[in-house]
């Protein structure tokens, strides 16, 4: 399973689109986060911007917060976990495919970034992920509208007098199935990239390393279990702020939760790769028998020579 999250920023809410842009690009007041989290920003880009924001995408998100009507969406924000088995260049290539899938058909203005840092639970494994923030206002019609006009209501009969058209999930006929559609498309693109660059991966199950096929699924644990007869469990959720808290009491509180997460992850890996694990156990046992047999033969030979 891979992490996929879709959220919407609305005007007059606590989360502005400009703030979201600064967060994903680690600029302005979010500069220090990159240092505190020992995080690398591997890639940043923006696209499909109107001319007045083509080289200054922050201006677009400031204008979205200012000119969109009250309580309407100023942007949508997707976060996708990227496979750590891909290198930086391959992750960028995959991210461009995802951006193309979600933003290029209707030329949605967007800003994106790839973040990577070490896992909080083990302090070792990379945790690369894509942040993609986009506006649902299409720039397909090529009308150049100033900021104060761009975010007004669309006028189909006189498009040059109204704002850029909003193409929402309802307009596309997806409605509440939007996330499912996006997750299925993400699964397809990630698996295509893995098949090309990293078809196998190494996992450790109960201190035994083995090679297994490297694929992801967009299904929830519940749906996956129903389809394949497994018994996958949901991992406990630990509040983000507690994970990064320096308070010793907070760290004591989450210590048993961290151990529980590690236990559930091991159990889930066993559920997914039980056959491969059992084969590896048999292989290890066979190797041990052969080594002990060879040692015994050498010992008998040495004893015969001493006689």
XYZ file of C-alpha atoms in Angstrom:
307
model
C 0.000 0.000 0.000
C 1.207 3.543 -0.642
C 0.338 6.817 1.050
C -1.970 9.114 -0.952
C -3.668 12.150 0.535
C -5.879 14.785 -1.124
C -6.874 17.935 0.726
C -8.377 21.244 -0.307
C -7.428 24.741 0.811
C -10.363 27.132 1.149
C -10.546 30.881 1.391
C -10.873 32.157 4.960
C -9.689 28.840 6.408
C -6.578 28.431 8.548
C -4.647 26.971 5.583
C -3.969 29.372 2.744
C -2.638 28.408 -0.675
C 0.304 30.777 -0.305
C 1.171 29.091 2.980
C 0.908 25.709 1.225
C 3.246 26.891 -1.522
C 5.822 28.069 1.025
C 5.507 24.774 2.886
C 6.173 22.510 -0.107
C 8.978 24.695 -1.482
C 10.431 25.250 2.020
C 10.626 29.005 1.456
C 9.781 32.073 3.547
C 8.780 31.024 7.086
C 9.249 27.302 6.322
C 12.961 27.559 5.525
C 13.976 26.356 8.974
C 11.819 23.217 8.730
C 14.202 21.804 6.146
C 17.110 22.161 8.569
C 15.212 20.949 11.643
C 13.955 17.825 9.860
C 17.302 17.186 8.149
C 15.286 17.165 4.965
C 16.365 17.358 1.342
C 14.182 19.113 -1.225
C 15.065 17.104 -4.315
C 12.949 18.896 -6.903
C 10.779 22.011 -7.202
C 8.814 23.283 -10.182
C 5.652 25.117 -11.215
C 3.716 25.074 -14.465
C 0.680 26.199 -16.475
C 0.829 29.601 -14.798
C -0.723 32.706 -16.395
C 1.900 35.146 -17.705
C 1.716 37.416 -14.664
C 2.858 34.483 -12.465
C 4.969 32.515 -14.970
C 8.264 33.235 -13.229
C 6.825 34.088 -9.811
C 4.416 31.275 -8.886
C 4.065 32.626 -5.353
C 2.130 35.570 -6.891
C -0.456 33.113 -8.232
C -1.145 31.558 -4.841
C -1.303 34.964 -3.127
C -3.858 36.033 -5.762
C -5.859 32.804 -5.288
C -6.162 33.536 -1.557
C -7.137 37.135 -2.280
C -9.540 36.900 -5.222
C -11.342 33.554 -4.969
C -14.856 33.997 -3.577
C -15.481 33.321 0.094
C -15.328 29.691 1.258
C -14.384 28.419 -2.224
C -11.365 26.260 -2.976
C -8.198 28.221 -3.567
C -6.186 25.062 -4.329
C -6.003 21.289 -3.939
C -2.993 19.545 -2.389
C -1.924 15.971 -3.138
C 0.755 14.141 -1.131
C 2.074 10.844 -2.535
C 4.716 8.547 -1.038
C 7.339 7.689 -3.663
C 9.204 4.349 -3.759
C 12.503 4.549 -1.905
C 13.934 1.909 -4.271
C 14.018 4.557 -7.016
C 16.924 6.997 -7.135
C 16.432 10.767 -7.206
C 16.351 11.050 -11.012
C 13.851 8.189 -11.288
C 11.627 9.758 -8.612
C 11.625 13.038 -10.546
C 10.662 11.170 -13.714
C 7.807 9.425 -11.888
C 6.677 12.713 -10.328
C 6.525 14.359 -13.740
C 4.303 11.492 -14.925
C 2.003 12.040 -11.933
C 1.887 15.800 -12.543
C 1.095 15.164 -16.188
C -1.745 12.813 -15.199
C -3.351 15.223 -12.736
C -2.641 18.662 -14.198
C -1.774 18.657 -17.890
C -5.041 17.560 -19.533
C -6.774 20.750 -18.372
C -3.617 22.784 -17.846
C -4.194 23.370 -14.152
C -1.683 25.835 -12.643
C 0.482 23.917 -10.176
C 3.511 23.986 -7.909
C 5.233 20.848 -6.683
C 8.205 19.584 -4.698
C 9.802 16.287 -3.747
C 10.855 16.037 -0.097
C 13.082 13.318 1.315
C 14.179 12.661 4.895
C 15.029 9.738 7.128
C 12.179 7.837 8.740
C 11.194 9.089 12.164
C 10.604 5.576 13.540
C 13.936 4.021 12.541
C 16.062 7.039 11.599
C 17.367 5.099 8.599
C 15.095 4.431 5.641
C 14.457 7.269 3.207
C 10.929 8.691 3.103
C 10.614 10.419 -0.301
C 7.257 11.960 -1.135
C 5.711 14.306 -3.689
C 3.714 17.404 -2.785
C 1.544 18.691 -5.641
C -0.568 21.812 -5.154
C -2.819 22.815 -8.043
C -5.686 25.132 -8.926
C -8.834 23.737 -10.545
C -8.989 26.811 -12.793
C -7.955 25.740 -16.279
C -5.695 27.836 -18.517
C -6.727 25.876 -21.632
C -8.522 28.770 -23.340
C -5.307 30.877 -23.495
C -7.137 34.078 -22.478
C -4.771 36.282 -20.514
C -6.660 37.513 -17.492
C -5.197 39.774 -14.781
C -5.249 38.360 -11.229
C -8.403 40.200 -10.170
C -10.286 38.724 -13.175
C -8.712 35.238 -13.319
C -10.452 34.038 -10.127
C -13.917 35.478 -10.855
C -16.921 33.415 -11.944
C -16.555 31.848 -15.398
C -18.776 33.236 -18.189
C -19.189 30.606 -20.921
C -20.822 33.035 -23.381
C -18.202 35.734 -22.823
C -15.144 33.920 -21.416
C -12.891 36.946 -21.835
C -15.103 38.910 -19.397
C -15.138 36.289 -16.646
C -12.675 34.197 -14.713
C -10.911 31.011 -15.783
C -13.225 27.989 -15.740
C -13.106 25.696 -12.726
C -13.013 22.019 -13.648
C -13.934 20.169 -10.472
C -14.496 16.478 -9.757
C -18.245 17.042 -10.227
C -17.670 18.651 -13.638
C -15.558 15.624 -14.636
C -18.273 13.234 -13.461
C -16.075 11.762 -10.717
C -17.781 13.279 -7.696
C -17.013 11.374 -4.495
C -15.097 8.776 -6.518
C -12.335 11.269 -7.294
C -9.853 9.909 -4.743
C -10.418 6.307 -5.862
C -9.801 7.340 -9.473
C -6.637 9.230 -8.499
C -5.332 6.345 -6.375
C -5.887 3.849 -9.188
C -4.033 6.098 -11.628
C -1.209 6.584 -9.107
C -0.926 2.805 -8.594
C -0.597 2.300 -12.353
C 2.126 4.925 -12.779
C 4.145 3.826 -9.719
C 4.057 0.168 -10.799
C 5.143 1.077 -14.330
C 8.130 2.918 -12.871
C 8.982 0.047 -10.519
C 8.739 -2.511 -13.311
C 11.201 -0.440 -15.330
C 13.728 0.490 -12.644
C 13.231 -1.675 -9.527
C 11.148 -4.810 -10.160
C 12.412 -6.534 -6.995
C 13.034 -5.254 -3.470
C 14.622 -6.539 -0.268
C 12.467 -6.916 2.837
C 13.400 -8.126 6.303
C 10.902 -10.410 8.016
C 11.779 -11.631 11.510
C 15.515 -10.988 10.872
C 15.534 -12.821 7.543
C 16.175 -10.862 4.341
C 14.526 -11.948 1.118
C 13.858 -10.634 -2.373
C 10.218 -10.074 -3.330
C 8.376 -8.488 -6.286
C 8.223 -4.710 -5.949
C 4.654 -3.538 -6.555
C 2.138 -1.285 -4.818
C -1.635 -1.501 -4.398
C -4.200 1.290 -4.118
C -6.544 -0.939 -2.103
C -7.154 -0.388 1.592
C -6.155 -3.225 3.934
C -9.836 -4.156 4.297
C -10.410 -4.337 0.526
C -7.107 -6.140 -0.056
C -8.000 -8.750 2.568
C -11.409 -9.298 0.980
C -9.862 -9.728 -2.467
C -6.836 -11.879 -1.604
C -7.789 -13.578 1.675
C -5.013 -11.963 3.720
C -5.224 -10.638 7.280
C -3.474 -7.287 6.957
C -3.866 -4.927 9.916
C -3.995 -1.134 9.970
C -0.982 0.407 11.684
C -1.633 2.676 14.682
C -1.554 6.374 13.852
C 0.848 8.517 15.881
C 0.204 12.283 15.962
C 2.769 14.045 13.790
C 3.530 16.670 16.408
C 4.300 13.972 19.008
C 6.752 12.210 16.695
C 8.788 15.375 16.367
C 8.300 16.604 19.932
C 11.429 17.089 22.035
C 9.428 16.737 25.256
C 10.649 13.599 27.122
C 7.102 12.886 28.358
C 5.757 12.895 24.781
C 8.529 10.534 23.718
C 7.699 8.163 26.577
C 4.026 8.242 25.561
C 4.700 7.234 21.965
C 7.398 4.640 22.663
C 4.916 1.722 23.032
C 3.045 2.976 19.955
C 6.251 2.938 17.911
C 6.891 -0.651 18.979
C 3.308 -1.539 18.051
C 3.768 0.017 14.598
C 6.931 -2.029 14.031
C 5.157 -5.221 15.160
C 2.174 -4.654 12.854
C 4.501 -3.899 9.934
C 6.336 -7.183 10.489
C 3.061 -9.106 10.702
C 1.797 -7.466 7.507
C 5.017 -8.276 5.659
C 4.629 -11.901 6.701
C 1.019 -11.904 5.462
C 2.110 -10.548 2.086
C 5.238 -12.653 1.586
C 4.607 -15.794 3.644
C 5.449 -18.146 0.752
C 8.734 -16.392 -0.008
C 9.585 -16.350 3.714
C 8.936 -20.094 4.150
C 11.024 -20.910 1.049
C 13.888 -18.828 2.406
C 13.643 -20.603 5.772
C 13.889 -23.972 4.003
C 16.863 -22.724 1.995
C 18.642 -21.531 5.149
C 17.919 -24.853 6.886
C 19.250 -26.789 3.888
C 22.419 -24.689 3.819
C 22.985 -25.294 7.535
C 22.558 -29.055 7.080
C 25.084 -29.063 4.220
C 27.576 -26.987 6.210
C 27.255 -29.274 9.251
C 27.605 -32.336 7.010
C 30.738 -30.874 5.423
C 32.181 -30.132 8.867
C 31.401 -33.687 9.995
C 33.089 -35.188 6.906
C 36.169 -33.025 7.453
C 36.281 -34.098 11.087
C 36.043 -37.802 10.098
C 38.793 -37.325 7.516
C 41.042 -35.631 10.073
C 40.379 -38.435 12.571
C 41.264 -41.087 9.976
C 44.565 -39.372 9.174
C 45.523 -39.168 12.843
C 44.999 -42.933 13.223
